[in-house]
Amino acid sequence: MPPIPGSGLAKGLAVTLRTMTKKTVTAQYPDTQPELPPRSRGVIGLFEENCTVCMLCARECPDWCIYIDSHKETVPPAAPGGRERSRNVLDRFAIDFSLCMYCGICIEVCPFDALFWSPEFEYAETDIHELTHERDKLREWMWTVPEPPALDPGAEEPKEIAAARKTADKLATQQAQQAQQAQEAQQAPKAPQSEEGGTP
């Protein structure tokens, strides 16, 4: 059966009329900020105090967009007679976001929790050279990192918390035993002194 002339036009107009009666879903960005999901990959924030300059993030980065410079400092011994130690001090930590592909490998391999995802995404520049952000800018983004989501009630307790609780319980048990022994020593009757050993 041949199509009725004008049926295609009628279907198109029907779709247009249905759409006109519905509420628009267009977000008026930038006047209205988008609601990002909790695990959005915007930009990488640096928590500088946790960085030990282990270079794992720079070595594992597939784009080689992380630049780290450091120097060694001598730390005096913690106790008399101890030996001096050397530690790495961070001089520069920069990420070139014109090369970064937001894979998150650097955040995953960091063993000291120094790198985090921030939901900030408004950092476009007119010059590509300004997309290399130094550690001061990365630290500013650290304060926009959201709190981690709560654990599932049925999830296993993290190993770090379990180890800390075990140590705290052990220390509390030792302190309680020492307090009990001290209390028993005070309550025990004192032996009378012999007259020979006493003063006249």
Coordinates of N, CA, C and O in Angstrom, one line a residue, residues 71-76 83-89:
H71 N 64.8 17.9 46.4 CA 66.2 17.8 46.8 C 66.2 17.1 48.2 O 65.2 16.9 48.8
K72 N 67.4 16.6 48.5 CA 67.6 15.9 49.8 C 68.0 16.8 50.9 O 68.8 17.7 50.7
E73 N 67.4 16.6 52.1 CA 67.8 17.3 53.3 C 68.2 16.3 54.4 O 67.7 15.2 54.4
T74 N 69.2 16.7 55.2 CA 69.7 15.8 56.3 C 68.8 16.1 57.5 O 68.7 17.2 57.9
V75 N 68.3 15.0 58.1 CA 67.5 15.2 59.3 C 68.3 14.8 60.5 O 69.0 13.7 60.5
P76 N 68.4 15.6 61.6 CA 69.2 15.2 62.7 C 68.7 14.0 63.4 O 67.5 13.7 63.3
R83 N 71.8 8.1 64.3 CA 72.4 8.5 63.1 C 71.5 9.4 62.3 O 70.3 9.4 62.4
E84 N 72.2 10.3 61.5 CA 71.4 11.2 60.7 C 70.7 10.5 59.6 O 71.2 9.5 59.1
R85 N 69.6 11.0 59.2 CA 68.9 10.5 58.0 C 68.7 11.5 57.0 O 68.7 12.7 57.3
S86 N 68.4 11.1 55.8 CA 68.1 12.0 54.7 C 66.7 11.8 54.2 O 66.2 10.7 54.2
R87 N 66.1 12.9 53.8 CA 64.7 12.8 53.3 C 64.5 13.7 52.1 O 65.2 14.7 51.9
N88 N 63.6 13.3 51.2 CA 63.3 14.1 50.0 C 62.4 15.2 50.4 O 61.4 15.1 51.1
V89 N 62.7 16.4 49.8 CA 61.8 17.6 50.0 C 61.3 18.0 48.7 O 62.1 18.2 47.7

